[in-house]
Each structure stands twice: as structure tokens, then as C-alpha cells.
Protein backbone atom coordinates (compact mmCIF):
# COMPACT_ATOMS: atom_id res chain seq x y z
CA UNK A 1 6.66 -51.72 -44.79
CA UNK A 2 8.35 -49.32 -47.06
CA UNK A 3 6.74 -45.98 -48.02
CA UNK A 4 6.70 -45.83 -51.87
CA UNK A 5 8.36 -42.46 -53.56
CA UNK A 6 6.85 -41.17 -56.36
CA UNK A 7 8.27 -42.08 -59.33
CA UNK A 8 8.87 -38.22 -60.78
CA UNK A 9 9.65 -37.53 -64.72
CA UNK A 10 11.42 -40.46 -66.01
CA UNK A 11 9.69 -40.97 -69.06
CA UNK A 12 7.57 -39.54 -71.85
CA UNK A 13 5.43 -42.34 -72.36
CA UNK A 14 2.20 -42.20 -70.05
CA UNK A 15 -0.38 -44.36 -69.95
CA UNK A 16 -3.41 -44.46 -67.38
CA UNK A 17 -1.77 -47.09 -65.61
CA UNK A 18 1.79 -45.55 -66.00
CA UNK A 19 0.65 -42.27 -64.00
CA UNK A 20 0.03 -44.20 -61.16
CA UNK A 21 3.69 -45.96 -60.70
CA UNK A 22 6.22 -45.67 -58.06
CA UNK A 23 9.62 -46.66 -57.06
CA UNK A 24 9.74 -49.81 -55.06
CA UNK A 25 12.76 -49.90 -53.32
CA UNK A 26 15.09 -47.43 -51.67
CA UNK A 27 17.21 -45.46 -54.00
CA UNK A 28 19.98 -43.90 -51.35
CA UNK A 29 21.11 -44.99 -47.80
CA UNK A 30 22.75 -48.11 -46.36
CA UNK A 31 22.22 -51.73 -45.06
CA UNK A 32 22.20 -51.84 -40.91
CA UNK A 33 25.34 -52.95 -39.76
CA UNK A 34 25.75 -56.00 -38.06
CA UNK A 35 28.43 -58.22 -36.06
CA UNK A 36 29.19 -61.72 -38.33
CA UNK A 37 30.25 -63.88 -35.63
CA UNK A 38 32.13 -66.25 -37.75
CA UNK A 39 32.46 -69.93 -37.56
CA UNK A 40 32.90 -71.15 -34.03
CA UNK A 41 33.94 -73.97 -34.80
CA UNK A 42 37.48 -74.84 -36.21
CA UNK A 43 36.40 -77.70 -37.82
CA UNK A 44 33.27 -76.77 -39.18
CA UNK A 45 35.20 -74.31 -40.88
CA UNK A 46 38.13 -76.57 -42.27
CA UNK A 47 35.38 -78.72 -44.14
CA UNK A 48 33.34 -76.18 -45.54
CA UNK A 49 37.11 -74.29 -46.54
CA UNK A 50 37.95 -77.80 -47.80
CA UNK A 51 34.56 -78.20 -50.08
CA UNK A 52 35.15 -74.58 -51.38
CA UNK A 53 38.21 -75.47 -53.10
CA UNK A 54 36.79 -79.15 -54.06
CA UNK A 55 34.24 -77.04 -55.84
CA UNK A 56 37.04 -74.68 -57.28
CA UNK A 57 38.68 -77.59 -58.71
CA UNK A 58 35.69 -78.78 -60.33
CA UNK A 59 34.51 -82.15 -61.46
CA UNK A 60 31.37 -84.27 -60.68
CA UNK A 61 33.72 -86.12 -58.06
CA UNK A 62 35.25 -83.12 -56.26
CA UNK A 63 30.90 -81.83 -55.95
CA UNK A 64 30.37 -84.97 -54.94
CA UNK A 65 32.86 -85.13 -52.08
CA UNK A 66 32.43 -81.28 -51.32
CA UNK A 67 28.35 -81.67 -51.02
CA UNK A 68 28.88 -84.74 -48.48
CA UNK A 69 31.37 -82.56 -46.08
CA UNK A 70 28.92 -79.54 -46.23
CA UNK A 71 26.41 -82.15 -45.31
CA UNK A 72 28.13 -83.22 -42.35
CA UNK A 73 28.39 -79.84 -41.19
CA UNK A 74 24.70 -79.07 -41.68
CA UNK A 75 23.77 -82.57 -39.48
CA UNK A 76 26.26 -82.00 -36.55
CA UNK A 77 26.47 -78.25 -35.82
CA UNK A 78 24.31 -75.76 -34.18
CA UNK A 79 26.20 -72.85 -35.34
CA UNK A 80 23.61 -70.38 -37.23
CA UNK A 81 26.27 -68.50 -39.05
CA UNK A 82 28.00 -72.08 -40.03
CA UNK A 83 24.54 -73.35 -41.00
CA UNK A 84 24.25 -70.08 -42.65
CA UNK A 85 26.79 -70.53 -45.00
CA UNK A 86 26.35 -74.54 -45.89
CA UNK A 87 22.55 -73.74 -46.58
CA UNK A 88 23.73 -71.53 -49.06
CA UNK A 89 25.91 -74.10 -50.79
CA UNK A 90 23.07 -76.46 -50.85
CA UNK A 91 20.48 -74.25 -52.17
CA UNK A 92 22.63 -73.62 -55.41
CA UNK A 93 23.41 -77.29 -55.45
CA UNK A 94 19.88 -77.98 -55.44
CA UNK A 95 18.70 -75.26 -57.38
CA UNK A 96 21.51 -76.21 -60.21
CA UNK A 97 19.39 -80.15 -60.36
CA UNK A 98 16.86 -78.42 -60.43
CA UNK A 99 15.27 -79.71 -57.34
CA UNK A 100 13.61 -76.62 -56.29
CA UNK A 101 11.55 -77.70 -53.18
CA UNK A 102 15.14 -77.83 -51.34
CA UNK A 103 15.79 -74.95 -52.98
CA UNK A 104 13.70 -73.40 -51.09
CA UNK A 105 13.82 -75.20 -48.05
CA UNK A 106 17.96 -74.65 -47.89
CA UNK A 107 17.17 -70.96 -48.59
CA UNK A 108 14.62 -70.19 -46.68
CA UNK A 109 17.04 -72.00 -43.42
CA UNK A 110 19.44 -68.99 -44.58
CA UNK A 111 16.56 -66.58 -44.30
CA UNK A 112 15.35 -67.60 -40.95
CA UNK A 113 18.50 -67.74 -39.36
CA UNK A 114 19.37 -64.15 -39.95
CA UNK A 115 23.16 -64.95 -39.24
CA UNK A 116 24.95 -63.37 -42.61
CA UNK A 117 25.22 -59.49 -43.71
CA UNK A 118 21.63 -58.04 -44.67
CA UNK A 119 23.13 -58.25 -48.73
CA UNK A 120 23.16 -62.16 -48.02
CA UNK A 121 20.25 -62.21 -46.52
CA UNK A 122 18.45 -60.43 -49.38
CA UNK A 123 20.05 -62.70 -52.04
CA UNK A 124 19.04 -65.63 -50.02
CA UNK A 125 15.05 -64.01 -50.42
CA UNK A 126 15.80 -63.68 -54.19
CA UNK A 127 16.86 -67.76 -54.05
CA UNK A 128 13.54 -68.45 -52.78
CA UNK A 129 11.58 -66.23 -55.05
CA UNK A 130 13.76 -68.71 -58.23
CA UNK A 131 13.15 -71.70 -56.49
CA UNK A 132 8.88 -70.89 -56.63
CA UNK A 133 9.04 -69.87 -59.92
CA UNK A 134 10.83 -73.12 -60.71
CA UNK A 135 7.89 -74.85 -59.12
CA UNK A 136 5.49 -72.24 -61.36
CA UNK A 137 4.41 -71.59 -58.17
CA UNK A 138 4.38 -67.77 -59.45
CA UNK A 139 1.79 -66.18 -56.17
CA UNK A 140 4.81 -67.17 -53.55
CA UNK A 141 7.53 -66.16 -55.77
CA UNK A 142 5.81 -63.09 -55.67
CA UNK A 143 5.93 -62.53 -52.26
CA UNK A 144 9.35 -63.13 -51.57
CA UNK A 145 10.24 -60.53 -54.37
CA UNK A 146 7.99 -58.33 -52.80
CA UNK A 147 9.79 -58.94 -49.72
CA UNK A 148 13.11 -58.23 -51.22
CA UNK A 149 12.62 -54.80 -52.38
CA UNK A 150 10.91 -53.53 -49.15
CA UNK A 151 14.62 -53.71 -47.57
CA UNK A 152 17.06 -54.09 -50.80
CA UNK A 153 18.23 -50.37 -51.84
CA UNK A 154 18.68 -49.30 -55.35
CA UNK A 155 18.51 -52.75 -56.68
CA UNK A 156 19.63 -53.38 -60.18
CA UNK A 157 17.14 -53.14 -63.07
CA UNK A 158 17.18 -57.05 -63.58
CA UNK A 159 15.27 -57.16 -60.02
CA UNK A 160 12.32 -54.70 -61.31
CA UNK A 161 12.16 -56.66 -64.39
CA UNK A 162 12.17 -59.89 -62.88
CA UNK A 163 8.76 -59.06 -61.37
CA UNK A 164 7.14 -57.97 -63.97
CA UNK A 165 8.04 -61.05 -65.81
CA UNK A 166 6.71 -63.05 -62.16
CA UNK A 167 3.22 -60.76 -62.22
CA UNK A 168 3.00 -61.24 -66.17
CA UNK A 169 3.39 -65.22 -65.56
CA UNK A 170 0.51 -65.06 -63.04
CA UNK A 171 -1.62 -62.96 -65.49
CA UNK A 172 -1.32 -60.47 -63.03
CA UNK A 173 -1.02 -57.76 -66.19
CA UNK A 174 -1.99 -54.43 -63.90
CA UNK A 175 0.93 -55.13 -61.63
CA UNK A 176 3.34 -55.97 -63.89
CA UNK A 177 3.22 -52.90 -66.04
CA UNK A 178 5.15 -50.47 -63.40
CA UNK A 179 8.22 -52.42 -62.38
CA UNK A 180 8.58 -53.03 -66.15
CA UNK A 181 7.88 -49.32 -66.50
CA UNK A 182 10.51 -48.29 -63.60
CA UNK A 183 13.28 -50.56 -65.19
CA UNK A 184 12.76 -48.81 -68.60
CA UNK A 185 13.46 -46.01 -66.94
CA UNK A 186 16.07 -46.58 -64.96
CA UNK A 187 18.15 -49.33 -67.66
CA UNK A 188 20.57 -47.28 -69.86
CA UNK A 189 21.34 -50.61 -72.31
CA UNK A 190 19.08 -49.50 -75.74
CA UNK A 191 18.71 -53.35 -75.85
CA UNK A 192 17.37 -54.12 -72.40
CA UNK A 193 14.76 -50.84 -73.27
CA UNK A 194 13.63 -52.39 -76.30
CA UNK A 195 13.26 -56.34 -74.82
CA UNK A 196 10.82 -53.57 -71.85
CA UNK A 197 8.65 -51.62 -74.39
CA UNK A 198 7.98 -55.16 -75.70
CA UNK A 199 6.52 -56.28 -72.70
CA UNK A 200 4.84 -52.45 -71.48
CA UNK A 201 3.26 -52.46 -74.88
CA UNK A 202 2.05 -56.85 -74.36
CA UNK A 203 0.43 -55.62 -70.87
CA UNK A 204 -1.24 -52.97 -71.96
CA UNK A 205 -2.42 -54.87 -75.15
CA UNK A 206 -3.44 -57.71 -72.76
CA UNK A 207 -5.17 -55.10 -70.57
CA UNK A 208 -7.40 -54.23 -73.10
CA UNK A 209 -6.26 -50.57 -73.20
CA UNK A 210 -5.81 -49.76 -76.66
CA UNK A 211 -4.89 -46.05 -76.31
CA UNK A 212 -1.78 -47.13 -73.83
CA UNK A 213 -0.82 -49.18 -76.28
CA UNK A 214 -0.58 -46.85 -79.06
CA UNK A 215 1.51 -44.68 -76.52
CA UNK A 216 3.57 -47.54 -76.07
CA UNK A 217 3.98 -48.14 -79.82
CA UNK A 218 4.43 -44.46 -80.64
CA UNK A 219 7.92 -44.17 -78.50
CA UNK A 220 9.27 -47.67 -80.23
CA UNK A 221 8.76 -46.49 -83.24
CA UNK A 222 10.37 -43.16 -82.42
CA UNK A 223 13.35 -45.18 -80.58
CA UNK A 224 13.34 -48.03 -83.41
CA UNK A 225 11.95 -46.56 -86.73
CA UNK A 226 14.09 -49.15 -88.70
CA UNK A 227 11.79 -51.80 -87.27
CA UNK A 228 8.78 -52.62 -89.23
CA UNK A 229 7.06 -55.08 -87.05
CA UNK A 230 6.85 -52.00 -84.35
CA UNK A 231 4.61 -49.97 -87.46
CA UNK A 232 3.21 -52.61 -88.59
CA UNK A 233 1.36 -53.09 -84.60
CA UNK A 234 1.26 -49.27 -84.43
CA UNK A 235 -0.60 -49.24 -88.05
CA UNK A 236 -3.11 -52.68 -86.65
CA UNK A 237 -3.52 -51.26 -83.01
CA UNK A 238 -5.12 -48.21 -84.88
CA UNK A 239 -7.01 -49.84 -87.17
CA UNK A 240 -8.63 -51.89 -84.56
CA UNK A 241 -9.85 -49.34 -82.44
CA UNK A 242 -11.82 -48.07 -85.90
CA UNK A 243 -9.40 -45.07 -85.95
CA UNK A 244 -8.81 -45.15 -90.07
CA UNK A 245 -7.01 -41.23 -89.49
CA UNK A 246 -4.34 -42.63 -87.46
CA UNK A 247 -3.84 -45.53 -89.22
CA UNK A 248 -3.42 -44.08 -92.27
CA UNK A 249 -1.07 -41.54 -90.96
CA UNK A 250 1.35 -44.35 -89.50
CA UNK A 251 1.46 -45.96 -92.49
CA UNK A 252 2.04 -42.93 -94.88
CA UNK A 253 4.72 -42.12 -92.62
CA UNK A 254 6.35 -45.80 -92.75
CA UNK A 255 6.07 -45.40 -96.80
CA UNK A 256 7.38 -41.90 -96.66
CA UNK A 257 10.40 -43.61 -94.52
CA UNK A 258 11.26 -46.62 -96.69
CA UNK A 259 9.52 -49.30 -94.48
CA UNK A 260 7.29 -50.50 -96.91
CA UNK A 261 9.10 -52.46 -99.41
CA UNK A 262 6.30 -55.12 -100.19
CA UNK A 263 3.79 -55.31 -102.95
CA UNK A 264 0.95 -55.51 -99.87
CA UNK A 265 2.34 -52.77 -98.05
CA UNK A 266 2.17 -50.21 -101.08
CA UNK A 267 -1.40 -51.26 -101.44
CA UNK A 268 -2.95 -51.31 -98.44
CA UNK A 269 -1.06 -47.65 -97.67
CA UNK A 270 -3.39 -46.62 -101.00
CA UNK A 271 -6.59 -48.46 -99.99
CA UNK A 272 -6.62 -46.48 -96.70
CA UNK A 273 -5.91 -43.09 -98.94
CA UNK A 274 -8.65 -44.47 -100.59
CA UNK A 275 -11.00 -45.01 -97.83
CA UNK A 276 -10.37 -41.96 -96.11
CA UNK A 277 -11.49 -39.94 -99.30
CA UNK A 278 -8.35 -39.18 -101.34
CA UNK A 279 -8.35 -41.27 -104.13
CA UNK A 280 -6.10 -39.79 -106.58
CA UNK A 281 -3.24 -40.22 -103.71
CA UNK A 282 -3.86 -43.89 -103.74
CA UNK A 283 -3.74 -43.96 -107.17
CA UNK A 284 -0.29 -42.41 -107.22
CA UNK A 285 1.12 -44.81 -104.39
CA UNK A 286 0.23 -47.92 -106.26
CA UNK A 287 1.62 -46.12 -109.62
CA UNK A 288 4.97 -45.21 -107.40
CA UNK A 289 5.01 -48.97 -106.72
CA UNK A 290 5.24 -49.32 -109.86
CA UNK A 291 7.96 -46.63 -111.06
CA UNK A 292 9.90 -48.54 -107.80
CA UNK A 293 9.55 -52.23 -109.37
CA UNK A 294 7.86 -53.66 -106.25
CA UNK A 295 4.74 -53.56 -107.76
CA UNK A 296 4.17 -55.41 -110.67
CA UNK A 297 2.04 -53.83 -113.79
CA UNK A 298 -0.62 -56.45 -113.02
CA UNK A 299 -4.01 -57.00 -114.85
CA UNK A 300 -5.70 -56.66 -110.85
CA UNK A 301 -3.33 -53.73 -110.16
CA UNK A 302 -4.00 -51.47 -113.16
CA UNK A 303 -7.44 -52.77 -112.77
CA UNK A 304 -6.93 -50.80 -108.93
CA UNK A 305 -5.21 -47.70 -110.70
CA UNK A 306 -8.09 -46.97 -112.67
CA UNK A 307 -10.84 -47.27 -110.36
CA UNK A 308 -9.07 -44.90 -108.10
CA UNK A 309 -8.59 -42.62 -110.89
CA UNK A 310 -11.92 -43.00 -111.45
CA UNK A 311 -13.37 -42.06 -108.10
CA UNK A 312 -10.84 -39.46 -107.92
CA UNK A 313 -12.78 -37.52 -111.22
CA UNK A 314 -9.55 -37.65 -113.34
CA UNK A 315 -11.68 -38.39 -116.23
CA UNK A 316 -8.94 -38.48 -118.69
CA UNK A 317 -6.64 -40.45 -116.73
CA UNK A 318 -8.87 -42.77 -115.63
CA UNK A 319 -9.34 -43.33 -119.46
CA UNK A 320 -5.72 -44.01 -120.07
CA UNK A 321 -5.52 -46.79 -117.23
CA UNK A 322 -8.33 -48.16 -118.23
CA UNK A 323 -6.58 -48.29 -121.71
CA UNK A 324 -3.86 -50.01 -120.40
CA UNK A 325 -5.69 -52.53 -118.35
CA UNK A 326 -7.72 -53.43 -121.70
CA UNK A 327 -4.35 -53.75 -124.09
CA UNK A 328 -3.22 -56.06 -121.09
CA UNK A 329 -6.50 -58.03 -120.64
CA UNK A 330 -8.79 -60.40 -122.82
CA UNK A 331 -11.97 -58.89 -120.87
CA UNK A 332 -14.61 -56.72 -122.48
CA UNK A 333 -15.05 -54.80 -119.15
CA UNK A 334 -11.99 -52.23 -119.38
CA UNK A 335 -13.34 -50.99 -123.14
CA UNK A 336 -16.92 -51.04 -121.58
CA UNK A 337 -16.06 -48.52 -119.00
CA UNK A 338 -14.14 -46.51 -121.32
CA UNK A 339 -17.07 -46.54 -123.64
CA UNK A 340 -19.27 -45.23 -120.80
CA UNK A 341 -16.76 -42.68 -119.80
CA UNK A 342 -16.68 -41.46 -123.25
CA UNK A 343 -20.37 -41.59 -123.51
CA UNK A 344 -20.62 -39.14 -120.72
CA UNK A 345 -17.94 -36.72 -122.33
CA UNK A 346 -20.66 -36.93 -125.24
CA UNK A 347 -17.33 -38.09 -127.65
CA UNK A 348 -19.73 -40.50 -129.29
CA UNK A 349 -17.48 -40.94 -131.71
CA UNK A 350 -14.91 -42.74 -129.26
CA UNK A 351 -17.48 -43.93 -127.03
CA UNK A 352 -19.18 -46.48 -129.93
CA UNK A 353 -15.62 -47.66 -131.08
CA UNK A 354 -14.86 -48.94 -127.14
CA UNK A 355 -18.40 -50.40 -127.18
CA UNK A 356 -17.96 -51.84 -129.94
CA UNK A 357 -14.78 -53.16 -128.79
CA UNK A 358 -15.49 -54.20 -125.68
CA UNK A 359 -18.75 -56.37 -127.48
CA UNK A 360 -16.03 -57.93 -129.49
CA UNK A 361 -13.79 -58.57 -126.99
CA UNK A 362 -16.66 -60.44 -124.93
CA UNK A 363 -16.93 -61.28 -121.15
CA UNK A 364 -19.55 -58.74 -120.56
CA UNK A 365 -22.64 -59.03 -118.58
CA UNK A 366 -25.66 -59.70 -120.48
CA UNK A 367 -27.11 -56.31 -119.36
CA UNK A 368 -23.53 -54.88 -120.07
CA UNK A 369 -23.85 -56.01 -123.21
CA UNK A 370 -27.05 -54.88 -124.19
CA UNK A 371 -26.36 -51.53 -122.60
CA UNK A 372 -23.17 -51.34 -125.04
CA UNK A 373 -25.65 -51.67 -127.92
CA UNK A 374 -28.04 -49.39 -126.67
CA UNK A 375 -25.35 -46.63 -126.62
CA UNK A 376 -23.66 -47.61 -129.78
CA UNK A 377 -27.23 -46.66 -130.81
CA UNK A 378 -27.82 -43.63 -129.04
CA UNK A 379 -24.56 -42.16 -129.94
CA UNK A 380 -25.13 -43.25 -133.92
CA UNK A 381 -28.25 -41.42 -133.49
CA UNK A 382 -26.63 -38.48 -131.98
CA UNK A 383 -24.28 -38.02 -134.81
CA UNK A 384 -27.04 -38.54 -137.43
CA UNK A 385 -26.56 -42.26 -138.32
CA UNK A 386 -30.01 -43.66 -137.75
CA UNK A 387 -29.84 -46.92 -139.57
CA UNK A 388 -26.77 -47.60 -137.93
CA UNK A 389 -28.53 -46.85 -134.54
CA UNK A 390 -31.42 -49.00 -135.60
CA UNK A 391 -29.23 -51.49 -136.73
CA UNK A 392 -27.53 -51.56 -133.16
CA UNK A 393 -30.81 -50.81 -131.08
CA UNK A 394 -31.89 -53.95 -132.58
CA UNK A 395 -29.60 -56.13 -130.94
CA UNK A 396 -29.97 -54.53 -127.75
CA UNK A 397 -34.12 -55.51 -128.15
CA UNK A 398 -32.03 -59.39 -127.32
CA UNK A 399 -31.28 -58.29 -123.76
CA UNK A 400 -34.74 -58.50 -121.16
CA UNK A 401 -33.12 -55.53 -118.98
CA UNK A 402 -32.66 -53.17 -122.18
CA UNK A 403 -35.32 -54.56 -124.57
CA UNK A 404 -37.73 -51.33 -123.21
CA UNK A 405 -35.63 -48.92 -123.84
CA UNK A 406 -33.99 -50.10 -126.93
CA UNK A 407 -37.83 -50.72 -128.16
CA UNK A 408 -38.75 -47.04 -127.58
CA UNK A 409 -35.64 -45.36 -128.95
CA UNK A 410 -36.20 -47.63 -132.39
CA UNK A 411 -40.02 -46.20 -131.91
CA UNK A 412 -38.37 -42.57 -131.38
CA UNK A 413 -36.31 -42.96 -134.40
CA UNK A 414 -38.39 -44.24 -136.55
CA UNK A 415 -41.30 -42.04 -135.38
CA UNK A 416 -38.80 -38.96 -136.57
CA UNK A 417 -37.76 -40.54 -140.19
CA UNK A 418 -42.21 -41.35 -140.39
CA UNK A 419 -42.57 -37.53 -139.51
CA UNK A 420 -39.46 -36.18 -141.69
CA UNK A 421 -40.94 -38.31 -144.95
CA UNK A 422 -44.33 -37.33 -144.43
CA UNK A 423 -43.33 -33.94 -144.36
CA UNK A 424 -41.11 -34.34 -147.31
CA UNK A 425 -44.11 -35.42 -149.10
CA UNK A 426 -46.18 -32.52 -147.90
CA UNK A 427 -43.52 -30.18 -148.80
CA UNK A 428 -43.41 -31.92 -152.66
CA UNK A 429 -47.35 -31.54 -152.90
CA UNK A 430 -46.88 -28.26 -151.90
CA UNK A 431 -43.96 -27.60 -154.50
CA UNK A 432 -46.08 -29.42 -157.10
CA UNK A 433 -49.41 -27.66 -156.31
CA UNK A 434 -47.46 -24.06 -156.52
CA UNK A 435 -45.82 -25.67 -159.82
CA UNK A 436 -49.42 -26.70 -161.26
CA UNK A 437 -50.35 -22.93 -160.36
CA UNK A 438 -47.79 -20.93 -162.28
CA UNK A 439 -47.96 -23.51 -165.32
CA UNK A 440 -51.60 -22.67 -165.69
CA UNK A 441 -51.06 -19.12 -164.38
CA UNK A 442 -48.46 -18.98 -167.28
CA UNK A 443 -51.10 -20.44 -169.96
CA UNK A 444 -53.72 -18.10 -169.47
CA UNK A 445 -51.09 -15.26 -170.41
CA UNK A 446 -50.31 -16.69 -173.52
């Protein structure tokens, strides 16, 4: 059997099972020479000279005819280098009707007989190997492929990718990955590379090895960036193996090259920005989408713009998104969260006209609701309105979840204006008692 040769630098893409591949057939040297004897027979060779040019002609007749004298040579001579050559005529024939079990049988005759140069010979193996996978029979047309390249030198890439198709129809995967690999390497057509990397990265996929198939992936989209099914496997290959980091930076890279030209694609580049703790940059892909006009100015995607602005800490831009999901939307939400927002800035000014608003605008949660009223009242309160914060605490009291808290602060308030008049009081007895003093003070003088 033929030694295998290392297969040396031929490619940058290396996988575990890659490392391991070597060259099948000879690359150099040159067939054995041998003596053709030639037909023997004069006649023999009249009729199978006589169905060549029947078949050169052409016509179902003329095959007809030209198969029936090629017969007659095959029943009445025991020439092997005239059998040689009939057998050969009636393995295409049969191969052509698709009857491959005397496919194989004619070819396999041609084999056997060993009459015709070692290139015939070899072509005759390759027959065979066509014939079994005809028949699906995929294990025997694996053999006789096998035994093709241990005497065929420097085949043609075809060969080497004609058994990786044979191993990849038996679900042999493992196998089939390095005479794919070799013909990659060895094909010069950027077509025939592409239809390889196709299959390298399906065996690898099949195989289960996830990091050979992002090498695979890497180099097609470095040979075929233009193609956005090869990022769009690159980007999911990631993803599946958990690997958010990589994923995200194939898919920034795709948007910073113009692949992405899809509504979906702009926002699941910024949910992955978002995921992997930047925020504000999703923000600003979704808003490029919409500078581009690919995505539309949606209630759901400014909706997206300002929670991302939101979790980013832009404070006062998440307050302008917000404001321009709520001048798009029916929904008391937007004008709620602006309310909050302002709450927290303590602009209580701003933050009880959005509650207010977003009461008015309805939709809210019960307890959103009642939580708008409990900060219209703390904020009145805050500014010095206390019957308007009364008034307002009151209708929070209607909500279970708030009716605690809205009870107390009425109890604070109204605990401070019980304090405040009783002191006023104090502070008028006090004013009159000091008043009764210096009238009667002022009467014993006079």
C-alpha cells in the first residue's frame, strides 16, 4: 500500500482534524510501462472499429446495432485485451441506463483482466466506484476509490472531492474532512474552493466540533465577505457555543461592512451590545437604523431606544426618547417613566406634570397608578403645596399596594399643618399675653 506524505503548509485554516491530513496519492513519477498486445484478431477488431463509428454517428439505431457487434465479440473471443476494450463499451452503455450492477460487472471484467495501460485500468476502478454509488452502495464505492489513489499519481482535484462526497454519503464525517481539505488546497477555481469550505465547514458542524467550525467560517468570510449567509453561521456558530464576545464581534463587523441591511439585523447587532454591557452603543445602532431608513421610528423601537438609554445612565436622553415614544403612543407608561425619572432628578415640578399625564393618558398598572399619585403628592409637598398633595395622596389611599404609604404621608402632612397651627396659636397667646402686659404696664404710668 502507499506510504502517505505529509500534507505540509497548504492552508491557513487548521482544525484538530485538519492537522492530522495527508496526501493520498502520488504527486510526481510515472505509470509502469507495459506491452498492449493489441487485438489478435482481425475480425474482432473490424466489429468493434465498425461499432465505434456506429456510435460516432449517433442515433438509438446505430447504439443499437453497435452494442449487438460488441456483444458478439465479448461471447466468441478469448482475447483479454479485445475483451478489454468491449467491457469498456458496455460498462458506459450500462452505466448511461443506468443499470449499474453491469456496470460494475463489465468494469470490474476490465479490472481483472489487466490487459489495457495502467491509466485505463485506473479509470476502469473509478467506473466501479460510480457504478456502487449508483447502487448507494457507498462502503464498496469506497473501496474502489481507495484503491484508485493508492496507484493513480497526482490525480485531479475532482477525485479527492469525490470521496469526500462518498465518506460524507456514508456519514463517515471524520474521513471525509481531509480529501475535501486536500482538494481545497490543491483546486485553484475560487468557485470549486467555495462549493469545499461548504462542505469542510458541514463536517465539522456535523462532527460536533464547534471551534473547527468557526475556523472554517472565519476563512469564508475572509475569502467571501460579500456573503451574508457565511456571517450570519459565523455570528450563530458563536452564539451557540455561549460565546456572546465573539458573536458580537462578527456581527459588529458585518454592520461596520454593510451586511446588515435588515430591520432584524440592526437590532439584534444592538441587543448583543446590549447584553454584553454597552448599552448606549445599542442605543446608537438602532438610532443609525433609523438615520439609514431601514428601521422604522416604531412605537416598539423607540420603546427599545429608550430603555437602552436608560440602562446606559443617559438620564436626559433617555428622557427625550421616552418623550418621543409618548407623543407617538396612546399608553400612560412612557409619561410614567418620565415622571419617575424626573422624580429622581428632584424636578418635581416636571415630574407631577408627566404623572399627571401619564394618569390621564391611562393604561397604567393599578400600582402604577397609585404610585403616580403618591408622587404627584410627594413632590406637591416638596414644593410647599400641601392641599394639593393631600388632595392627590388621597387618591392614591384607592390603590391596596400604596394605600400605607399614601395613609402615612397624609398623617405626616397633616401632623405638620396640626403642629404649625398649634404653634401659631401659641405664638398669638404669647403676642396677646405680652400685649395685655404693656397695656396694663402702660396704665399704671398714667
Amino acid at each position: 500500500m502507499l506510504a502517505l506524505l505529509p500534507i505540509g503548509e497548504l492552508s491557513a485554516l487548521s482544525t484538530k482534524y485538519t492537522g492530522n491530513c495527508s496526501i493520498l496519492a502520488k504527486e510526481s513519477g510515472e505509470y509502469p510501462k507495459r506491452q498492449v498486445s493489441g487485438f489478435k484478431n482481425p475480425g474482432a477488431y473490424k466489429k468493434v472499429t465498425t461499432a465505434n463509428q456506429l456510435l460516432a454517428d449517433g442515433g438509438a439505431a446505430n447504439k443499437a446495432q453497435a452494442k449487438a457487434l460488441l456483444l458478439e465479440v465479448k461471447n466468441s473471443s478469448s482475447d483479454k485485451f479485445a475483451l478489454s476494450v468491449v467491457n469498456q463499451y458496455l460498462a458506459r452503455f450500462a452505466f448511461e441506463a443506468n443499470d449499474f450492477n453491469k456496470t460494475v460487472q463489465y468494469a470490474k471484467e476490465v479490472v481483472n483482466l489487466d490487459a489495457l495501460p495502467v491509466n485505463s485500468i485506473l479509470q476502469m476502478k473509478k467506473q466501479v466506484a460510480w457504478a456502487y454509488l449508483g447502487k448507494k452502495d457507498y462502503k464498496n464505492a469506497i473501496n474502489w476509490m481507495k484503491q484508485y489513489f493508492e496507484q493513480v499519481i497526482k490525480p485531479p482535484v475532482s477525485d479527492y472531492k469525490a470521496l469526500a462526497q462518498l465518506y460524507y454519503q456514508d456519514n463517515d464525517f471524520r474521513n471525509a474532512i481531509c480529501p475535501a481539505y486536500i482538494a481545497l488546497n490543491k483546486t485553484t477555481k475560487i468557485k470549486e474552493k467555495e462549493s469545499l469550505y461548504k462542505m469542510l465547514y458541514g463536517l465539522h458542524y456535523r462532527l460536533k466540533d464547534m471551534n473547527g467550525t468557526v475556523n472554517v467560517l472565519t476563512e469564508m468570510v475572509g475569502h467571501y465577505p460579500n456573503n451574508k449567509d457565511y456571517w450570519n453561521q459565523l455570528f450563530s456558530i458563536h452564539y451557540q457555543k455561549g460565546d456572546q464576545a465573539s458573536a458580537l464581534a462578527v456581527s459588529e463587523l458585518a454592520y461596520q461592512k454593510g451586511i446588515w441591511k435588515k430591520e432584524s439585523e440592526y437590532k439584534n447587532v444592538a441587543s448583543l451590545h446590549a447584553n454584553n454591557g454597552a448599552p448606549l452603543r445599542a442605543a446608537e445602532r438602532i438610532q443609525e437604523g433609523f438615520q439609514n431608513g431601514i428601521v422604522p421610528k416604531s412605537e416598539e423601537n423607540l420603546k427599545l431606544v429608550a430603555r437602552y438609554l436608560y440602562a446606559a445612565k443617559e438620564r436626559d436622553k433617555a428622557i427625550q426618547a421616552y418623550k418621543n415614544v409618548s407623543a407617538v403612543s396612546s399608553k400612560g407608561e412612557y409619561s410614567y417613566r418620565i415622571g419617575n425619572m424626573y422624580f429622581d432628578m428632584e424636578d418635581y415640578q416636571n415630574a407631577i406634570k408627566y404623572f399627571q399625564q401619564a394618569v390621564n393618558k391611562g393604561g397604567l398598572k393599578p400600582v402604577e397608578r397609585g404610585n403616580a399619585y403618591l408622587q404627584i403628592g410627594a413632590g406637591q409637598f416638596y414644593l410647599g403645596n400641601e392641599n394639593a398633595a393631600i388632595q392627590a395622596l388621597q387618591k392614591a389611599k384607592n390603590v391596596d399596594r400604596v394605600r400605607k404609604n399614601a395613609t402615612s404621608w397624609i398623617a405626616y402632612i397633616k401632623q405638620k399643618q396640626e403642629v404649625r397651627e398649634l404653634l401659631r396659636k401659641e405664638a398669638e397667646a404669647v403676642e396677646a399675653e405680652v400685649a395685655a402686659e404693656k397695656a396694663e404696664a402702660e396704665a399704671r404710668v398714667n
